Coordinates of C-alpha atoms and ligand atoms in Angstrom, one line a residue:
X12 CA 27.7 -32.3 33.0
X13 CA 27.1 -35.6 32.1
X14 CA 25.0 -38.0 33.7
X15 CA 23.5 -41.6 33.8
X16 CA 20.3 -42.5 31.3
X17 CA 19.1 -43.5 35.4
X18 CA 20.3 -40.3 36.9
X19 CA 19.0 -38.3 34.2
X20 CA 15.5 -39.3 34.2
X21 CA 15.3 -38.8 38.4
X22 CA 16.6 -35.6 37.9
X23 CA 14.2 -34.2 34.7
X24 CA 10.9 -35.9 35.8
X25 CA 11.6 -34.9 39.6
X26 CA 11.3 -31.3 37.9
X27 CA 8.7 -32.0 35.2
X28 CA 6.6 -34.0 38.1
X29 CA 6.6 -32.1 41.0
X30 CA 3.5 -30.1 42.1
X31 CA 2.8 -27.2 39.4
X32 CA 4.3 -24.0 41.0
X33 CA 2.0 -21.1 40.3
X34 CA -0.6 -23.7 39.7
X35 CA 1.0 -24.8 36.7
X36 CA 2.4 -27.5 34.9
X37 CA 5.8 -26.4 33.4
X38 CA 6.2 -25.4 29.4
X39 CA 8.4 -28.5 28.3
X40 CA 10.7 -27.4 25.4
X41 CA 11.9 -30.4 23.9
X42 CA 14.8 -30.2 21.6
X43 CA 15.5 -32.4 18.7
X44 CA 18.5 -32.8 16.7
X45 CA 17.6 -32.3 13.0
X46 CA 20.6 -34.2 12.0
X47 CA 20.0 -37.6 14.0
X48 CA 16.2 -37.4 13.2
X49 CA 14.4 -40.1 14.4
X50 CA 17.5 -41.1 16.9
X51 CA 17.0 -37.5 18.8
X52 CA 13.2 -38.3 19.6
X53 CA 13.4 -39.9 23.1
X54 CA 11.4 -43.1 23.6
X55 CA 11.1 -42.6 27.1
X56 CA 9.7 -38.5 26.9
X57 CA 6.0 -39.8 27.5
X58 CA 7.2 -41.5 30.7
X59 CA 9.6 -38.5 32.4
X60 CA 6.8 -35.3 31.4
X61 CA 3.5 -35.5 33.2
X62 CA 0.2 -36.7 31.1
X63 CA -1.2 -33.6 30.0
X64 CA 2.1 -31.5 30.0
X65 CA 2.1 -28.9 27.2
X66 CA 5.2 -29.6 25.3
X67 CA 7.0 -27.1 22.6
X68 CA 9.0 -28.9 20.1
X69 CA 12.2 -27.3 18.7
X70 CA 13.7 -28.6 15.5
X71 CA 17.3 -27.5 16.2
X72 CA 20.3 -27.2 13.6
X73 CA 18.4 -26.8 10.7
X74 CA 21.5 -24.0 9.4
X75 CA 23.9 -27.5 8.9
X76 CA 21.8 -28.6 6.7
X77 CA 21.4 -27.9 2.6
X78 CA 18.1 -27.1 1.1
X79 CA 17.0 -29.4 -1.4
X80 CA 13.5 -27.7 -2.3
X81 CA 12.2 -24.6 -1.8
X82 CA 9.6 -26.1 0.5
X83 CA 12.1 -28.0 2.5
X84 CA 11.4 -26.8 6.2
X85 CA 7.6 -27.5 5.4
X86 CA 8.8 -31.0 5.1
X87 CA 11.5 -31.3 8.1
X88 CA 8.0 -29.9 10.6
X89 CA 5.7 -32.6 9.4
X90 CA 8.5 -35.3 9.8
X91 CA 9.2 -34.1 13.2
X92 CA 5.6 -34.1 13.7
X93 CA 5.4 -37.9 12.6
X94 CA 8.3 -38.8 15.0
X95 CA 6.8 -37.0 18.1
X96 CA 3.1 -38.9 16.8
X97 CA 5.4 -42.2 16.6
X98 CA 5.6 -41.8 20.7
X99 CA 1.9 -40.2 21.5
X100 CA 3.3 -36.8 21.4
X101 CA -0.2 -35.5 19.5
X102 CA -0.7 -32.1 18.6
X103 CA -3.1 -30.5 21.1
X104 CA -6.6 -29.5 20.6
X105 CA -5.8 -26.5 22.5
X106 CA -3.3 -23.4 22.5
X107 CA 0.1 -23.6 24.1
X108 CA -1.9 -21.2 26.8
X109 CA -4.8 -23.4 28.0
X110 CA -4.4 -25.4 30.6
X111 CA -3.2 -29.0 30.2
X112 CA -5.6 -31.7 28.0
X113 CA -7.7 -32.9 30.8
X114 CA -7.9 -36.6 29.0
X115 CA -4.3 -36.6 30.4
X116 CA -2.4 -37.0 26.7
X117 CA 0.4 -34.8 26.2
X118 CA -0.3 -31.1 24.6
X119 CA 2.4 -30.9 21.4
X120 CA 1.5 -27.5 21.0
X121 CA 3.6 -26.6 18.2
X122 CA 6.2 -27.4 16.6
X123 CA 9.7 -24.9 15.7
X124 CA 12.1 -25.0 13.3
X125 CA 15.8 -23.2 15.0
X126 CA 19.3 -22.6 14.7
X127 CA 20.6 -22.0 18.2
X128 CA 23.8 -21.3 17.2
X129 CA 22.8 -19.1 14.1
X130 CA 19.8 -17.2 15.5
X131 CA 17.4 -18.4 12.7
X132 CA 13.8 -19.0 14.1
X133 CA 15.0 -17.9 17.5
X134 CA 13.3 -14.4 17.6
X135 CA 10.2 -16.0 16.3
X136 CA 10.6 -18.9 18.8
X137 CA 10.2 -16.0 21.8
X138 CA 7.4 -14.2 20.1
X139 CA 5.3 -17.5 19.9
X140 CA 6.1 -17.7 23.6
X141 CA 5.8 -14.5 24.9
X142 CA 2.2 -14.5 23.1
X143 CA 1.2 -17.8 24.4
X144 CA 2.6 -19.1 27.2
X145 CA 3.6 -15.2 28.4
X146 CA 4.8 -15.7 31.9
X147 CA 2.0 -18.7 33.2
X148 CA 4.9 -21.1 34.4
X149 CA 8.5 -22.4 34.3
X150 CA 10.1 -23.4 31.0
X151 CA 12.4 -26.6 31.2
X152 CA 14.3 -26.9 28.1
X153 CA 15.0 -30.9 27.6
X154 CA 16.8 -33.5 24.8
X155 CA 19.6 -36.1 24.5
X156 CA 23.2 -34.6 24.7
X157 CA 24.2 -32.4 21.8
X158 CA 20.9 -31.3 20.6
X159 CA 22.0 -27.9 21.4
X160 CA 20.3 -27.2 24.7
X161 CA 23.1 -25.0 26.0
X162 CA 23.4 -23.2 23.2
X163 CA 19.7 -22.3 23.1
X164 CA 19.9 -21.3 26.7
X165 CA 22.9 -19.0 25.9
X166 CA 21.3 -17.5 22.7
X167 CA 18.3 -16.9 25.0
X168 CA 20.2 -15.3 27.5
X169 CA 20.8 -12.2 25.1
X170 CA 17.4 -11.7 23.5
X171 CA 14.3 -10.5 24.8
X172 CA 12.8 -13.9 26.3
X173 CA 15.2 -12.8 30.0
X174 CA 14.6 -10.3 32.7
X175 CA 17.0 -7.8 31.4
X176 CA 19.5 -7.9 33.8
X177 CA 20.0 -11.9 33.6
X178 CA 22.9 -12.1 31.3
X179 CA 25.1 -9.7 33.6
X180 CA 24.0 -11.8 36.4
X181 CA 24.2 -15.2 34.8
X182 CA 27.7 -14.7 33.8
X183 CA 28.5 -15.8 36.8
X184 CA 26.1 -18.3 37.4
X185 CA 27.5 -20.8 34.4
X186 CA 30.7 -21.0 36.6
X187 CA 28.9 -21.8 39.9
X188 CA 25.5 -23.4 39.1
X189 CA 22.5 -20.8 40.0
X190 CA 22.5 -20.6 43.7
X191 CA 19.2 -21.6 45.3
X192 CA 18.5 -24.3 42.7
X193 CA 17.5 -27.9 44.2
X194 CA 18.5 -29.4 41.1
X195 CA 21.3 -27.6 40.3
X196 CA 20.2 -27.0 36.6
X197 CA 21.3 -23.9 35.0
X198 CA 17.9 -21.4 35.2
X199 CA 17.6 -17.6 33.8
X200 CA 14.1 -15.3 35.0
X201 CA 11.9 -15.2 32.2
X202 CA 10.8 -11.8 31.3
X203 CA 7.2 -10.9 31.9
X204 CA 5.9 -10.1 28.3
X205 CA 3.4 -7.1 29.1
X206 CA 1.5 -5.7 26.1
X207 CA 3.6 -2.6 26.6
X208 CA 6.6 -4.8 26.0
X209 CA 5.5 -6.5 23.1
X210 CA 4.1 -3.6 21.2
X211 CA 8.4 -2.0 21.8
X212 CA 9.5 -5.3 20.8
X213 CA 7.3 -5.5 17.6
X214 CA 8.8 -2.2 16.9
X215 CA 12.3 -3.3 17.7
X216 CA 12.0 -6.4 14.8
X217 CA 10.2 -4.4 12.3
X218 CA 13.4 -1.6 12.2
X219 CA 15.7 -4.3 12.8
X220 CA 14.1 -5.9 9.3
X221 CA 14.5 -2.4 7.4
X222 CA 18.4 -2.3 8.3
X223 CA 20.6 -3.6 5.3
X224 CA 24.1 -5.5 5.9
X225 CA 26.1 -2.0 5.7
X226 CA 24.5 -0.5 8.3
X227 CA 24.9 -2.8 11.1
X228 CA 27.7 -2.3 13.5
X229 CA 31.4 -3.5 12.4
X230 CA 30.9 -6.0 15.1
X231 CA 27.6 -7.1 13.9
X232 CA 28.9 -7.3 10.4
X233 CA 31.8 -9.4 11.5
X234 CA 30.0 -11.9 13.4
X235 CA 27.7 -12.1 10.1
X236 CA 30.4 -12.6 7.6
X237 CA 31.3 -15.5 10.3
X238 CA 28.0 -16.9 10.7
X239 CA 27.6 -16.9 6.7
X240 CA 30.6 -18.9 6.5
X241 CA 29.3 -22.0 9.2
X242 CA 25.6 -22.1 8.4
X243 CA 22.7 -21.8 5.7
X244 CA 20.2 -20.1 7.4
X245 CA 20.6 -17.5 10.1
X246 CA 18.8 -15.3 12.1
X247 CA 19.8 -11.9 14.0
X248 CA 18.4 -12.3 17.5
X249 CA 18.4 -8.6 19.2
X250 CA 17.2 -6.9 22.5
X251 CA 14.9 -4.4 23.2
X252 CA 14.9 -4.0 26.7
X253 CA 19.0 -4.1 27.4
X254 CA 20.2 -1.8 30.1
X255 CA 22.5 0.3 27.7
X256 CA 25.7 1.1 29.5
X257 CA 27.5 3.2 27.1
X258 CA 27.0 6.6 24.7
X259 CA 24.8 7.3 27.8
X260 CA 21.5 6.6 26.1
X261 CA 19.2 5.0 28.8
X262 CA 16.3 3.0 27.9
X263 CA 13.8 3.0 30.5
X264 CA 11.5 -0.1 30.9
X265 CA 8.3 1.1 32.8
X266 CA 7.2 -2.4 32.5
X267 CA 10.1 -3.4 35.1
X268 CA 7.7 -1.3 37.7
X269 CA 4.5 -3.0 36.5
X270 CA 4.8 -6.7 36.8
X271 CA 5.1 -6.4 40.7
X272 CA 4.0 -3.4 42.4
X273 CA 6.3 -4.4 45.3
X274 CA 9.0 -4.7 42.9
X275 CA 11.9 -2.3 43.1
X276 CA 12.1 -0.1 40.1
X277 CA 15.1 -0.5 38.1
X278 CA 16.4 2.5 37.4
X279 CA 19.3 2.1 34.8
X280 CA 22.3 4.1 35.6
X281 CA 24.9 5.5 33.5
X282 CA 27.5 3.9 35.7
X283 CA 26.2 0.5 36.3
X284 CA 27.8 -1.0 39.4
X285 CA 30.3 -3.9 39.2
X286 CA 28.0 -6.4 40.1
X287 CA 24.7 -6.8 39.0
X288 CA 22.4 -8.3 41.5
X289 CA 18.4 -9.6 41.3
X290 CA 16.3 -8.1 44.5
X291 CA 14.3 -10.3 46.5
X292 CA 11.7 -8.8 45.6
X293 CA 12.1 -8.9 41.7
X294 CA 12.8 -12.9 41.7
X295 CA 10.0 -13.9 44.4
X296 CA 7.4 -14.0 41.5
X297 CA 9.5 -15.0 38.3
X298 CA 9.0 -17.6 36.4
X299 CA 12.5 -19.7 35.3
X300 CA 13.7 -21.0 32.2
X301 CA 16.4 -24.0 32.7
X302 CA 18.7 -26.0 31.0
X303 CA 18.7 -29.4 31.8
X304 CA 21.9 -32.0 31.0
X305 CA 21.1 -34.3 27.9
X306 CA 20.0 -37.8 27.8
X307 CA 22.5 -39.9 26.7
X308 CA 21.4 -41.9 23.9
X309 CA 21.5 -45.6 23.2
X310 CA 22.8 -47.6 20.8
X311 CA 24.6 -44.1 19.6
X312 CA 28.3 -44.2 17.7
X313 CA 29.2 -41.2 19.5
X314 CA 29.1 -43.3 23.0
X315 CA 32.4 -45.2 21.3
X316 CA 34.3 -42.2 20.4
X317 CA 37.0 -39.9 22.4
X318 CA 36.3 -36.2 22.4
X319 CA 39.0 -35.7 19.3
X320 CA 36.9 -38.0 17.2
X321 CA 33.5 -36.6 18.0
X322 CA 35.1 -33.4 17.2
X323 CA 35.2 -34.3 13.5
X324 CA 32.2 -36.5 13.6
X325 CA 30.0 -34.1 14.8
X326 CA 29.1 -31.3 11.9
X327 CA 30.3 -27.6 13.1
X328 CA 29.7 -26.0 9.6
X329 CA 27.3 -26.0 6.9
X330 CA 27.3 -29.7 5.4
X331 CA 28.0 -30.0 1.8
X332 CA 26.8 -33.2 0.1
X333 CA 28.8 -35.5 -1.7
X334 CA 27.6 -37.4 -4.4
X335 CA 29.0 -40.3 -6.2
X336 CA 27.8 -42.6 -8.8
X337 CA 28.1 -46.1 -7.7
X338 CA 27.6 -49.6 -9.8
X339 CA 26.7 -53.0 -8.9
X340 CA 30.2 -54.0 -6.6
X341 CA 31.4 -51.1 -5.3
X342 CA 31.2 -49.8 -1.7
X343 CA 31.0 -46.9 0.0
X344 CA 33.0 -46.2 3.3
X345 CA 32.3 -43.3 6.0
X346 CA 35.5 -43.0 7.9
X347 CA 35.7 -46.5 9.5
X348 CA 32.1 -46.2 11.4
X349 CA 30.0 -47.1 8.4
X350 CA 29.9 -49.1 5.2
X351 CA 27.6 -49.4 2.2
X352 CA 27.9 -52.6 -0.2
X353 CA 26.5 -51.9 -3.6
X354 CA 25.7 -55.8 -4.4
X355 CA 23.1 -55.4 -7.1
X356 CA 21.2 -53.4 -9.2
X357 CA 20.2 -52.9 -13.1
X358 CA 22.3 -49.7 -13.4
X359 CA 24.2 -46.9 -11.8
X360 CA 22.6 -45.2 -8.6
X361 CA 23.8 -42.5 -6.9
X362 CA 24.5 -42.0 -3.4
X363 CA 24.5 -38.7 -1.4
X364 CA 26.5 -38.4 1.6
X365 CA 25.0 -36.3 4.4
X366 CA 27.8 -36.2 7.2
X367 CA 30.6 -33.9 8.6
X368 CA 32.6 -32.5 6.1
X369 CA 35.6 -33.2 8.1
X370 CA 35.0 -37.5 7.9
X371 CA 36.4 -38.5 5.2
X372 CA 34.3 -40.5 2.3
X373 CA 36.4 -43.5 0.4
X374 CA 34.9 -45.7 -3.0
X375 CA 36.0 -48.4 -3.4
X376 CA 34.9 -52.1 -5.3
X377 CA 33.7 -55.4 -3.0
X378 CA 37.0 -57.1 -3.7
X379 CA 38.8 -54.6 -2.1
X380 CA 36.3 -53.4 1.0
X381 CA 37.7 -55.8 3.5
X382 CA 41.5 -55.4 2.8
X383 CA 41.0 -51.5 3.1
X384 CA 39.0 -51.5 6.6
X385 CA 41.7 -53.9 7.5
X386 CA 44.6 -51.6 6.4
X387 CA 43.4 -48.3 6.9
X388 CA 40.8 -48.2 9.8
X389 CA 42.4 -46.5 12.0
X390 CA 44.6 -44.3 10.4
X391 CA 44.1 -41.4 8.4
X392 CA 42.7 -42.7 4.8
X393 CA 39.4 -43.0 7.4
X394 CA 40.1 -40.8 9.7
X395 CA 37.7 -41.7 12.3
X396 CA 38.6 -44.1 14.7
X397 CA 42.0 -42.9 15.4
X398 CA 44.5 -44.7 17.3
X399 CA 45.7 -47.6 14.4
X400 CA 45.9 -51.1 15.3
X401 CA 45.9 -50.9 18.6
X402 CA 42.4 -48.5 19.0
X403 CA 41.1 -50.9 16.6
X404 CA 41.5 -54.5 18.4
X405 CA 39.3 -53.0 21.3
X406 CA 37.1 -51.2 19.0
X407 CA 33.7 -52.9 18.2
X408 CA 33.6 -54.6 14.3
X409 CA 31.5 -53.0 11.9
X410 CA 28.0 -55.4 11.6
X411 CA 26.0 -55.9 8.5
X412 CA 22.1 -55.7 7.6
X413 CA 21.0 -56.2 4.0
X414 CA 18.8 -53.9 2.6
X415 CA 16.4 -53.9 -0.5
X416 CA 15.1 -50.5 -2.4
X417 CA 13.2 -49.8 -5.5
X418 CA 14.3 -46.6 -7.1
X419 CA 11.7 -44.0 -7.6
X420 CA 13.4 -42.0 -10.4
X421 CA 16.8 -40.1 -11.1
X422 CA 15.3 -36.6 -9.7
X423 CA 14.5 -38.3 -5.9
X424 CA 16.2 -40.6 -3.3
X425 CA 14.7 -43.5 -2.3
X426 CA 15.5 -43.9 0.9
X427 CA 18.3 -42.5 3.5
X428 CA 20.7 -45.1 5.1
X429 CA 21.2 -43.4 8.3
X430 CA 24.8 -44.9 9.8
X431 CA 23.7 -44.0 13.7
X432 CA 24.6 -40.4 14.2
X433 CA 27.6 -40.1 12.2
X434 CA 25.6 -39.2 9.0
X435 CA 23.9 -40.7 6.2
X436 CA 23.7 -42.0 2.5
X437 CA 20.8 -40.4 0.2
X438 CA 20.2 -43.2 -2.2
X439 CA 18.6 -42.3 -5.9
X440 CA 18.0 -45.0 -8.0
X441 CA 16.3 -45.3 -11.3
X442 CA 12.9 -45.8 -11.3
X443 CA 11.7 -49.3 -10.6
X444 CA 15.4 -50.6 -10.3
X445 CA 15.5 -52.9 -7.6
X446 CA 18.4 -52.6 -5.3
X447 CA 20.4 -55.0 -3.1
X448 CA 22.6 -53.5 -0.9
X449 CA 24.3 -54.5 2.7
X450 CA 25.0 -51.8 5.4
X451 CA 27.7 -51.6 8.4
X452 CA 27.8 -49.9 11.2
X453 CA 30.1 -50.6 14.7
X454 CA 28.1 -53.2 16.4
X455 CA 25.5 -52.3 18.8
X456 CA 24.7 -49.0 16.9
X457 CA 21.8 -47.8 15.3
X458 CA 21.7 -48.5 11.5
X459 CA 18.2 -47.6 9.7
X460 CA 16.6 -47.0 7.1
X461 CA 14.8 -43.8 6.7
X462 CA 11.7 -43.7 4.3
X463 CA 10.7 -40.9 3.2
X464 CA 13.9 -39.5 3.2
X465 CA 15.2 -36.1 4.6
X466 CA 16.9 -34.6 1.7
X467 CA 14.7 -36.7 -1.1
X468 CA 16.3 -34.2 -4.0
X469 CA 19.6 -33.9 -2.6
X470 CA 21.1 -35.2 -5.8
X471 CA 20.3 -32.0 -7.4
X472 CA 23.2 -30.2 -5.0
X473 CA 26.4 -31.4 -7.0
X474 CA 28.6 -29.8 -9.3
X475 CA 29.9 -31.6 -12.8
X476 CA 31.2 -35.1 -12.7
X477 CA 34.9 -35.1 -12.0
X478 CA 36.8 -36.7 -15.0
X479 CA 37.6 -40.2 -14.6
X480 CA 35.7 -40.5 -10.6
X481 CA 32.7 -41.8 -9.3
X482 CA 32.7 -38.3 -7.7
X483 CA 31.3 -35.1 -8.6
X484 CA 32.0 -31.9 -7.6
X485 CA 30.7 -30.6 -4.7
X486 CA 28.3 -27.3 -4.6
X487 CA 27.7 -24.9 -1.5
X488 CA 24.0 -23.4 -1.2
X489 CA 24.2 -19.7 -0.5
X490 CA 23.4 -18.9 2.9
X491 CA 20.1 -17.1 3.8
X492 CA 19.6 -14.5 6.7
X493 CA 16.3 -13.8 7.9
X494 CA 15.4 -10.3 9.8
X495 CA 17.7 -8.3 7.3
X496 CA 17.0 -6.4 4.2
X497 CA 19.5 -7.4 1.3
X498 CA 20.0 -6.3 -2.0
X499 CA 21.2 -9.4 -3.1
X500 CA 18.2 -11.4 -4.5
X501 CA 19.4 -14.4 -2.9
X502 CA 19.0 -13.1 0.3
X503 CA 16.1 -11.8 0.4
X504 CA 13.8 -15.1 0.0
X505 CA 14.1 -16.9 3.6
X506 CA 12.2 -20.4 2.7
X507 CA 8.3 -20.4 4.3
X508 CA 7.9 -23.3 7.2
Ligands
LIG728 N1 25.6 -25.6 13.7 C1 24.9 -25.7 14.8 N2 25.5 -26.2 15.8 C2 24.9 -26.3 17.0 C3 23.5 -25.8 17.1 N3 23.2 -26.0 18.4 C4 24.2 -26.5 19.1 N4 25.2 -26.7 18.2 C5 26.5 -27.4 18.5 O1 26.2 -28.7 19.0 C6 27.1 -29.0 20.1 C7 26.3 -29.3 21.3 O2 25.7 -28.2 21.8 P1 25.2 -28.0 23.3 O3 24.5 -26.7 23.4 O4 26.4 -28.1 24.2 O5 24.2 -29.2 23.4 P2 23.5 -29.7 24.7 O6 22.1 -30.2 24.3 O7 23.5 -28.6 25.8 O8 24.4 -30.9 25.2 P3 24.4 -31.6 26.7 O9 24.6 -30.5 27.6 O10 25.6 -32.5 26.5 O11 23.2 -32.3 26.8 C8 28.0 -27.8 20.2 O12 29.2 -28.0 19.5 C9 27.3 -26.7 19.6 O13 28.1 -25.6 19.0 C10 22.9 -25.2 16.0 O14 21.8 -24.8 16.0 N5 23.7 -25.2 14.9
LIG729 MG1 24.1 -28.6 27.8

């Protein structure tokens, strides 16, 4: 579902506003795009949460992106921290469990690195809020379109954070919107985290963390070998308190009697009926967690692109950064949606792209530039617009800012030219060189300059020089997977946050 910017904001803050349920404020868990960091950081979030709202940040898609340094997630938290700071987001002097900051500012209570595609983080993510927040409220999950919302909601929806009936039942509810809701947002019941339940589930990730690669299930080994293939860091995300319905093992939660004595005791059966249904009686008291639709954001290159070009623009697999070595005159194109003029410099630089692996990246000299966007954007030497002359007479020009940097040394980038959200350009210069460069993007869209940048060593990730190109070779990270024991060394070192 997409809505207005206007719509949007009636709909979330009519939520986030309304008189605490329960007696509580909502948990807000705002997502944020890694990849379109600062762009995925709403302006407007102070405005649609209540003063004094605890909010949860999320860091999401951090498996697309390459680590440059062991300590690399240390450094993605504390930029995401500065962001959220940028808009009075402030950490809280209290825990994610107090009650809201009485001086009215909002609570950032902490702040999580995810995948919600891959898993990684995720089973931490519900352990943080099953031991803080526990069951005290509702839990909206908010962020601009494509941060990854849905996909949290759906990872969620097989762990241990939902009453453990909800994925049977919600099955159907993301064809027909949950019944019952005023707002028509996508909810699940949040599982009441009771100590008996924690203790199983701490027992659940500490044998799940003693099980090697070989002796998960075929499936589960499948879906690995998959995972490994898309992403550099992923997570197993499991579930303790699953009604089994085959090999006739049941698992019998006593906790599903305790959190409401009038509740009706689920007994699992070894035929489970057709359809699964919530009682009355076990939804009167529960606590939801909801998806919300994204904010669309402004100013974004993605606005001015069909579905077929998002599709390659937006990364899907593990991005794998291209360097090349550019002098004084040459120019760097992203597809047709950006454009980076090398106009002056002392001596070679090199510039790192960050971006889909599926837009194409063309180097070429200043004389040249103009007569190739002419030619080829469009078509398929850039890939991105498509639709040739025609797509291209009603598609906005590309608009220039100049740019100066001072290289800081071979070993570290500069600065990162981020071309709105269809990537960006890691520049490493020699120390003290002084730079002159001009950037495009389609007019109205967000160009910047990002200092510090996010990958400041990314020029360490290349293979050899190819013979006779400005290019090098590129060079895939290995993946990591967290909550497994490996024999591979690799493996086994899942980077600290
Ligand atoms: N690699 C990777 N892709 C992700 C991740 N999370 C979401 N995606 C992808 O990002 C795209 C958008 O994900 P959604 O979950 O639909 O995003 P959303 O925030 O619900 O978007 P709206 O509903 O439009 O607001 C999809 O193609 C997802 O597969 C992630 O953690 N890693
Ligand atoms: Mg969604």
């Amino acid at each position: 579902m997409q809505v207005t910017r206007e719509q949007y904001r009636s709909l979330v803050s009519a939520a986030l506003r309304s008189p605490p349920r329960h007696g509580r404020s909502p948990l807000v868990l705002y997502m944020v795009d890694m990849l379109d960091l600062p762009d995925s950081v709403l302006p407007d979030l102070p405005e649609l949460v209540s003063a004094g709202s605890n909010i949860l940040v999320v860091g999401n898609k951090v498996d697309l992106l390459p680590g440059d340094s062991p300590d690399y997630l240390k450094r993605f938290r504390k930029l995401l921290l500065k962001s959220c700071a940028r808009l009075g987001i402030l950490p809280a002097a209290k825990g994610i469990g107090d009650q809201a900051d009485r001086t009215g500012r909002h609570n950032l209570v902490d702040v999580h690195l995810i995948s919600a595609k891959t898993g990684y983080g995720v089973e931490e993510l519900i352990s943080k809020l099953q031991r803080s927040w526990k069951c005290n409220g509702d839990v909206y999950l908010i962020g601009t379109t494509n941060s990854g919302k849905s996909t949290l909601f759906n990872t969620l929806l097989q762990s241990d954070y939902c009453k453990s009936k909800a994925p049977e039942v919600i099955n159907r509810a993301t064809i027909s919107p949950w019944p019952g809701t005023t707002l028509n947002l996508l909810k699940f019941p949040i599982i009441n985290p009771t100590p008996d339940r924690l203790f199983r589930r701490q027992e659940r990730l500490k044998a799940d963390a003693e099980k090697t690669e070989e002796q998960l299930s075929g499936d589960e080994q499948k879906y690995l070998k998959c995972l490994k293939k898309q992403g550099y860091l992923i997570g197993r995300v499991g579930r303790t308190f699953q009604q089994q319905k085959s090999k006739g093992i049941i698992h019998f939660d006593p906790d599903e009697l305790s959190f409401n004595m009038e509740e009706e005791p689920v007994i699992p059966s070894k035929k489970p009926k057709e359809r699964v249904e919530f009682t009355y009686n076990e939804l009167k008291d529960a606590r939801w967690f909801f998806d919300t639709p994204g904010i669309v954001k402004e100013n974004c290159v993605l606005n001015l692109l069909s579905e077929k070009e998002v599709k390659i623009v937006l990364p899907t697999h593990a991005i794998v950064p291209r360097t090349f070595v550019l002098k004084p005159g040459m120019v760097l194109f992203l597809g047709a949606l950006g454009r980076i003029d090398y106009l002056q410099g002392a001596k070679s630089s090199w510039f790192s792209v960050v971006a889909s692996n599926l837009l194409p990246v063309h180097v070429t000299t200043l004389e040249k530039a103009d007569g190739i966007y002419q030619k080829h954007a469009g078509d398929t030497l850039l890939k991105v617009p498509t639709g040739g002359e025609e797509r291209m007479r009603e598609f906005p020009p590309l608009t220039a800012q100049d740019i100066t940097l001072e290289g800081i040394g071979i070993f570290e980038a500069v600065a990162d030219i981020k071309l709105s959200s269809a990537g960006w350009v890691a520049i490493t210069a020699h120390l003290e060189d002084k730079l002159q460069l001009r950037a495009y993007t389609p007019e109205g869209t967000a160009l910047m300059i990002r200092k510090p940048p996010l990958l400041p060593h990314i020029v360490a990730i290349k293979g050899k020089r190819i013979k006779g190109s400005v290019a090098y070779r590129t060079k895939k990270p290995s993946p990591l997977v967290e909550n497994i024991k490996s024999n591979k060394p690799m493996e086994k070192k899942v980077p600290k946050m």
